[in-house]
Coordinates of C-alpha atoms and ligand atoms in Angstrom, one line a residue:
X2 CA -16.9 -13.2 -7.7
X3 CA -19.1 -10.6 -6.1
X4 CA -18.8 -7.6 -8.2
X5 CA -20.0 -4.2 -7.0
X6 CA -22.4 -2.7 -9.4
X7 CA -22.2 0.6 -7.8
X8 CA -25.6 2.0 -7.9
X9 CA -27.0 -1.0 -6.4
X10 CA -26.4 -1.9 -2.9
X11 CA -24.1 -4.8 -2.7
X12 CA -23.0 -3.1 0.2
X13 CA -24.3 -5.4 1.3
X14 CA -0.4 -2.1 9.9
X15 CA 10.1 -5.9 8.8
X16 CA 11.6 -2.8 7.8
X17 CA 12.8 -3.1 10.1
X18 CA 13.1 -2.8 13.3
X19 CA 14.4 -5.2 14.2
X20 CA 14.8 -7.4 15.8
X21 CA 18.4 -7.8 14.9
X22 CA 20.2 -7.4 18.1
X23 CA 17.2 -6.4 20.2
X24 CA 14.9 -8.6 22.2
X25 CA 11.5 -9.4 20.7
X26 CA 9.3 -6.5 21.5
X27 CA 12.2 -4.2 22.4
X28 CA 13.5 -3.1 19.0
X29 CA 16.4 -0.7 19.0
X30 CA 15.3 1.0 15.9
X31 CA 14.6 0.4 12.2
X32 CA 17.0 -2.0 10.5
X33 CA 15.9 -1.7 6.8
X34 CA 15.8 -5.1 5.1
X35 CA 16.3 -7.2 8.2
X36 CA 13.6 -9.5 9.6
X37 CA 11.3 -7.4 11.7
X38 CA 9.7 -9.1 14.7
X39 CA 6.4 -8.2 16.2
X40 CA 5.7 -8.0 19.9
X41 CA 5.2 -11.8 20.0
X42 CA 8.7 -12.3 18.4
X43 CA 7.2 -13.4 15.0
X44 CA 8.2 -11.8 11.7
X45 CA 5.7 -9.0 10.8
X46 CA 3.5 -10.2 7.9
X47 CA 2.1 -7.0 6.3
X48 CA 3.3 -6.6 2.7
X49 CA 2.3 -3.9 0.2
X50 CA 0.9 -2.1 3.2
X51 CA -0.2 1.2 4.5
X52 CA -0.6 2.9 7.9
X53 CA -3.5 4.7 9.4
X54 CA -3.0 6.9 12.5
X55 CA -6.1 7.0 14.6
X56 CA -6.7 7.9 18.3
X57 CA -3.0 8.0 19.2
X58 CA -2.2 4.6 17.6
X59 CA -0.7 3.6 14.3
X60 CA -2.4 0.7 12.4
X61 CA -0.4 -1.1 9.8
X62 CA -2.4 -3.1 7.2
X63 CA -0.8 -5.4 4.7
X64 CA -0.9 -8.6 2.6
X65 CA -0.4 -11.8 4.6
X66 CA 2.2 -13.9 2.7
X67 CA 2.6 -17.3 4.1
X68 CA 3.4 -20.8 2.7
X69 CA 4.6 -22.0 -0.7
X70 CA 5.5 -19.6 -3.5
X71 CA 4.8 -20.8 -7.1
X72 CA 4.4 -19.4 -10.6
X73 CA 1.0 -20.2 -12.1
X74 CA 1.1 -21.3 -15.8
X75 CA -0.6 -18.1 -16.9
X76 CA 2.0 -15.9 -15.3
X77 CA 5.2 -17.8 -16.1
X78 CA 6.0 -15.5 -19.1
X79 CA 6.4 -12.5 -16.8
X80 CA 7.6 -14.0 -13.5
X81 CA 4.3 -13.5 -11.7
X82 CA 4.8 -15.8 -8.7
X83 CA 2.2 -15.9 -5.9
X84 CA 1.2 -17.5 -2.6
X85 CA -2.2 -18.6 -1.6
X86 CA -4.4 -15.7 -0.5
X87 CA -4.8 -15.7 3.3
X88 CA -6.1 -12.2 4.0
X89 CA -5.1 -8.8 5.3
X90 CA -3.2 -8.3 8.5
X91 CA -3.4 -5.4 11.0
X92 CA -0.7 -4.5 13.5
X93 CA -0.9 -1.7 16.0
X94 CA 1.8 0.5 17.5
X95 CA 2.2 3.7 19.5
X96 CA 5.9 4.3 18.8
X97 CA 6.3 2.9 15.2
X98 CA 8.8 0.4 16.5
X99 CA 6.9 -2.2 18.5
X100 CA 4.0 -3.7 16.5
X101 CA 1.3 -5.9 18.0
X102 CA -0.4 -8.4 15.7
X103 CA -4.2 -7.6 15.7
X104 CA -4.9 -10.6 13.5
X105 CA -6.3 -11.2 10.1
X106 CA -8.9 -8.4 9.6
X107 CA -10.2 -9.5 6.2
X108 CA -9.7 -13.3 5.9
X109 CA -9.9 -15.2 2.6
X110 CA -13.2 -16.9 1.9
X111 CA -12.9 -20.6 1.4
X112 CA -15.5 -22.7 -0.3
X113 CA -16.6 -20.4 -3.1
X114 CA -14.1 -20.3 -5.9
X115 CA -16.0 -17.4 -7.5
X116 CA -15.6 -15.1 -4.5
X117 CA -13.1 -12.3 -4.9
X118 CA -11.5 -13.4 -1.6
X119 CA -11.1 -17.1 -2.4
X120 CA -7.6 -18.3 -1.6
X121 CA -6.9 -18.8 -5.4
X122 CA -7.4 -15.1 -6.1
X123 CA -5.0 -12.1 -5.7
X124 CA -5.4 -9.6 -2.9
X125 CA -2.8 -6.8 -2.8
X126 CA -1.9 -3.3 -1.4
X127 CA -4.6 -2.7 1.2
X128 CA -5.0 0.9 2.4
X129 CA -7.4 2.1 5.1
X130 CA -8.8 5.6 5.8
X131 CA -11.1 6.8 8.5
X132 CA -14.3 8.6 7.5
X133 CA -15.1 11.2 10.1
X134 CA -18.7 11.7 9.0
X135 CA -19.7 8.0 9.0
X136 CA -17.2 6.9 11.7
X137 CA -16.3 3.9 9.5
X138 CA -12.8 2.6 8.6
X139 CA -12.8 2.0 4.9
X140 CA -10.3 -0.3 3.2
X141 CA -9.6 -0.3 -0.6
X142 CA -7.4 -2.9 -2.1
X143 CA -6.3 -4.5 -5.4
X144 CA -8.4 -7.6 -6.1
X145 CA -7.5 -9.8 -9.0
X146 CA -7.8 -13.2 -10.7
X147 CA -4.7 -15.4 -10.6
X148 CA -3.7 -14.1 -14.1
X149 CA -4.2 -10.5 -13.1
X150 CA -6.8 -10.0 -15.9
X151 CA -9.7 -9.1 -13.6
X152 CA -8.0 -5.8 -12.6
X153 CA -10.5 -4.7 -9.9
X154 CA -10.5 -2.5 -6.8
X155 CA -12.1 -4.0 -3.8
X156 CA -13.8 -2.3 -0.8
X157 CA -14.3 -3.3 2.8
X158 CA -15.6 -1.4 5.8
X159 CA -15.3 -1.7 9.6
X160 CA -16.4 0.0 12.8
X161 CA -13.1 -0.4 14.5
X162 CA -9.5 0.0 13.1
X163 CA -8.8 -3.6 14.0
X164 CA -11.8 -4.9 12.2
X165 CA -13.4 -7.2 11.4
X166 CA -13.8 -5.6 7.9
X167 CA -16.9 -6.5 6.0
X168 CA -16.2 -7.0 2.3
X169 CA -18.5 -5.0 0.0
X170 CA -17.3 -6.2 -3.4
X171 CA -15.1 -5.1 -6.2
X172 CA -15.3 -3.1 -9.4
X173 CA -13.4 -1.4 -12.2
X174 CA -13.5 2.2 -10.9
X175 CA -15.2 4.5 -13.5
X176 CA -15.2 1.4 -15.8
X177 CA -11.4 1.4 -15.9
X178 CA -8.9 -1.4 -15.1
X179 CA -7.4 -1.1 -11.7
X180 CA -4.3 -2.9 -10.3
X181 CA -1.7 -1.3 -7.9
X182 CA -3.4 1.4 -5.9
X183 CA -3.3 3.7 -2.9
X184 CA -5.8 5.8 -1.0
X185 CA -5.2 9.5 -0.2
X186 CA -7.4 11.3 2.4
X187 CA -7.1 15.1 1.9
X188 CA -7.5 17.6 4.8
X189 CA -10.9 18.8 3.4
X190 CA -12.4 15.4 4.1
X191 CA -12.3 14.2 0.5
X192 CA -10.6 10.9 -0.4
X193 CA -9.1 9.7 -3.6
X194 CA -8.1 6.4 -5.1
X195 CA -4.9 6.4 -7.2
X196 CA -4.7 3.3 -9.3
X197 CA -2.6 1.9 -12.2
X198 CA -5.1 1.6 -15.0
X199 CA -5.3 1.1 -18.8
X200 CA -3.2 -2.1 -18.5
X201 CA -0.8 -0.2 -16.1
X202 CA 0.1 2.3 -18.9
X203 CA -1.7 5.3 -17.2
X204 CA -2.6 6.1 -13.6
X205 CA -6.0 7.3 -12.7
X206 CA -6.9 9.4 -9.7
X207 CA -10.6 9.0 -8.7
X208 CA -12.5 11.1 -6.2
X209 CA -14.5 8.8 -3.9
X210 CA -18.0 9.5 -2.7
X211 CA -18.4 11.3 0.6
X212 CA -18.7 7.9 2.5
X213 CA -15.5 6.7 0.6
X214 CA -17.3 3.5 -0.5
X215 CA -17.5 4.1 -4.2
X216 CA -16.0 6.2 -7.0
X217 CA -17.8 9.5 -7.3
X218 CA -17.5 9.5 -11.1
X219 CA -15.0 12.4 -11.1
X220 CA -11.5 11.1 -12.2
X221 CA -8.4 12.2 -14.2
X222 CA -5.8 10.3 -16.2
X223 CA -2.3 11.2 -14.9
X224 CA 1.2 10.0 -16.0
X225 CA -0.3 9.0 -19.3
X226 CA 1.7 6.2 -20.9
X227 CA 4.3 6.3 -18.1
X228 CA 3.6 2.7 -16.9
X229 CA 3.7 3.4 -13.1
X230 CA 2.9 1.1 -10.2
X231 CA 3.1 1.2 -6.4
X232 CA 1.8 4.7 -5.9
X233 CA 2.2 6.5 -2.5
X234 CA 0.9 10.0 -2.0
X235 CA 1.4 12.6 0.6
X236 CA 0.6 16.3 1.1
X237 CA 2.9 18.9 2.5
X238 CA 2.4 22.6 2.8
X239 CA -0.5 22.5 0.3
X240 CA 1.3 20.5 -2.4
X241 CA 0.8 16.9 -3.3
X242 CA 3.7 14.5 -3.8
X243 CA 3.7 11.1 -5.3
X244 CA 6.3 8.2 -5.3
X245 CA 5.9 5.2 -7.5
X246 CA 7.8 2.5 -9.5
X247 CA 8.0 1.4 -13.0
X248 CA 6.3 -1.8 -14.1
X249 CA 8.7 -4.8 -13.8
X250 CA 6.7 -7.3 -11.8
X251 CA 8.4 -8.2 -8.5
X252 CA 11.8 -7.0 -9.8
X253 CA 13.0 -3.6 -8.7
X254 CA 13.4 -0.6 -11.0
X255 CA 14.2 3.1 -10.5
X256 CA 11.6 4.9 -8.4
X257 CA 9.7 7.9 -9.7
X258 CA 8.6 11.0 -7.9
X259 CA 6.3 13.9 -8.8
X260 CA 4.6 17.0 -7.4
X261 CA 1.3 18.8 -8.1
X262 CA -0.7 21.7 -6.8
X263 CA -3.9 19.8 -7.3
X264 CA -4.5 16.1 -6.6
X265 CA -5.9 15.9 -10.2
X266 CA -2.7 17.4 -11.6
X267 CA -1.0 18.5 -13.7
X268 CA 1.7 16.4 -12.1
X269 CA 5.3 17.2 -12.7
X270 CA 7.7 14.3 -12.6
X271 CA 10.9 14.9 -10.6
X272 CA 12.8 11.7 -11.2
X273 CA 14.2 9.1 -8.8
X274 CA 14.2 10.4 -5.3
X275 CA 16.4 7.7 -3.9
X276 CA 19.9 8.5 -2.6
X277 CA 22.7 6.2 -1.5
X278 CA 23.9 2.6 -2.3
X279 CA 21.4 0.9 -4.6
X280 CA 19.4 4.0 -5.2
X281 CA 19.2 3.3 -8.9
X282 CA 17.0 0.3 -8.2
X283 CA 15.2 1.8 -5.2
X284 CA 17.4 -0.2 -2.8
X285 CA 16.0 -3.4 -4.4
X286 CA 12.5 -2.2 -3.3
X287 CA 9.2 -0.8 -4.4
X288 CA 7.3 2.0 -2.7
X289 CA 4.1 1.2 -0.8
X290 CA 3.3 4.2 1.5
X291 CA 4.5 7.5 2.8
X292 CA 3.8 7.8 6.5
X293 CA 3.5 11.2 8.1
X294 CA 4.8 10.9 11.7
X295 CA 2.1 12.2 14.1
X296 CA 3.0 15.3 16.0
X297 CA 6.0 16.1 13.9
X298 CA 5.0 18.4 11.1
X299 CA 7.8 17.7 8.8
X300 CA 8.7 14.1 9.5
X301 CA 7.8 11.4 7.0
X302 CA 8.7 7.7 6.6
X303 CA 9.0 6.1 3.2
X304 CA 7.6 2.5 3.5
X305 CA 9.0 0.1 0.8
X306 CA 8.8 -3.6 0.1
X307 CA 11.8 -5.6 -0.8
X308 CA 10.1 -8.5 -2.6
X309 CA 11.5 -12.0 -2.6
X310 CA 10.1 -13.3 -5.9
X311 CA 10.7 -17.0 -5.3
X312 CA 10.0 -16.9 -1.5
X313 CA 7.4 -14.2 -1.2
X314 CA 6.9 -14.7 2.6
X315 CA 10.5 -13.8 3.1
X316 CA 9.9 -10.4 1.5
X317 CA 11.3 -7.6 3.7
X318 CA 10.3 -4.1 4.8
X319 CA 12.5 -1.1 4.2
X320 CA 11.5 2.0 6.0
X321 CA 13.6 5.1 5.4
X322 CA 13.4 8.8 6.2
X323 CA 11.8 10.9 3.5
X324 CA 13.0 14.5 3.5
X325 CA 11.8 17.4 1.4
X326 CA 14.4 19.2 -0.6
X327 CA 14.1 21.8 -3.4
X328 CA 11.0 21.1 -5.4
X329 CA 10.6 17.5 -4.3
X330 CA 11.8 15.0 -1.8
X331 CA 14.6 12.5 -1.3
X332 CA 14.7 9.1 0.3
X333 CA 18.1 8.3 1.7
X334 CA 19.5 4.8 2.6
X335 CA 20.2 4.1 6.3
X336 CA 21.5 0.8 7.7
X337 CA 19.9 1.6 11.0
X338 CA 17.9 4.5 12.4
X339 CA 14.9 5.5 14.5
X340 CA 12.0 7.8 14.6
X341 CA 13.9 10.1 16.9
X342 CA 16.3 10.9 14.0
X343 CA 13.4 12.6 12.1
Ligands
DGJ413 C1 4.2 -5.4 -9.0 C2 3.1 -4.8 -8.0 O1 3.5 -3.6 -7.6 C3 2.9 -5.8 -6.9 O2 1.9 -5.3 -6.0 C4 2.4 -7.1 -7.5 O3 1.2 -6.9 -8.2 C5 3.5 -7.6 -8.4 N1 3.8 -6.7 -9.5 C6 3.1 -8.9 -9.0 O4 4.1 -9.4 -9.9

């Protein structure tokens, strides 16, 4: 594996819209949990994803999950099924409903079993931010060995939102284990990596360097001993909000939410924000991203994955409206809805 010793220079986008009743490419709206077709009529393949809005277009990045699902011997005790690593997909859209496949923007690297991106490894939860100073698109992601013992964050960079992304390497940020993660770009130009650390017991929030390519060295431990995964972070009216899950592998559990006045905390937990049928297990889903809708100051979409543990490629997307209420936010179930409802 190529490990980034930071200091040295190894720098070397189906909740568903669906397709349901609509024609491919002409979705009627979001249909959470149904197969969601792209503009070619193929199921969107972008799991554990996140969305970047840039130049009037949304870019959705996610894990490509294709082919056979199996449980490696090392993971059988906890149900850690997997597929072969293929890479990271990117889809583009201007209306959040119709998504065009822009291809595999960070493909697996065959031929070198030691490489982080070898098909035998784990590549999860890619998130991309744009650095206005360097004009680069920077992707961070969870990179791991098949048994999830490596616990690294990986970094890649591109000149265009649709890639190709150049893989820079991986590391344990600030020397700490790193699994589920998200990126958060603040309005002052600083960016942060939130990642499940300390064997998933405690989350870390790490300030990145100004170019977003490395940890700066400044970090805080948050939600100490709370065992949280699947972080998603958003800012509204000067306050920071986080949604996450507990740690139960691919199985769903009650979502968590929290609020803070500073990205480094203290964070105040507010409980499960989900409302409606199945809310107690996050509608059988796990959070992945909170998407601010461009041009609508108070419109947010909660992006979730409904994992299919024994057929991972059939995992579905559940996108739901996220609404602020009282001290926190709520995520309400909808069978069908559209961005115009926000
Ligand atoms: C839960 C995590 O949130 C997922 O990203 C993935 O790592 C699974 N665990 C693996 O079981």
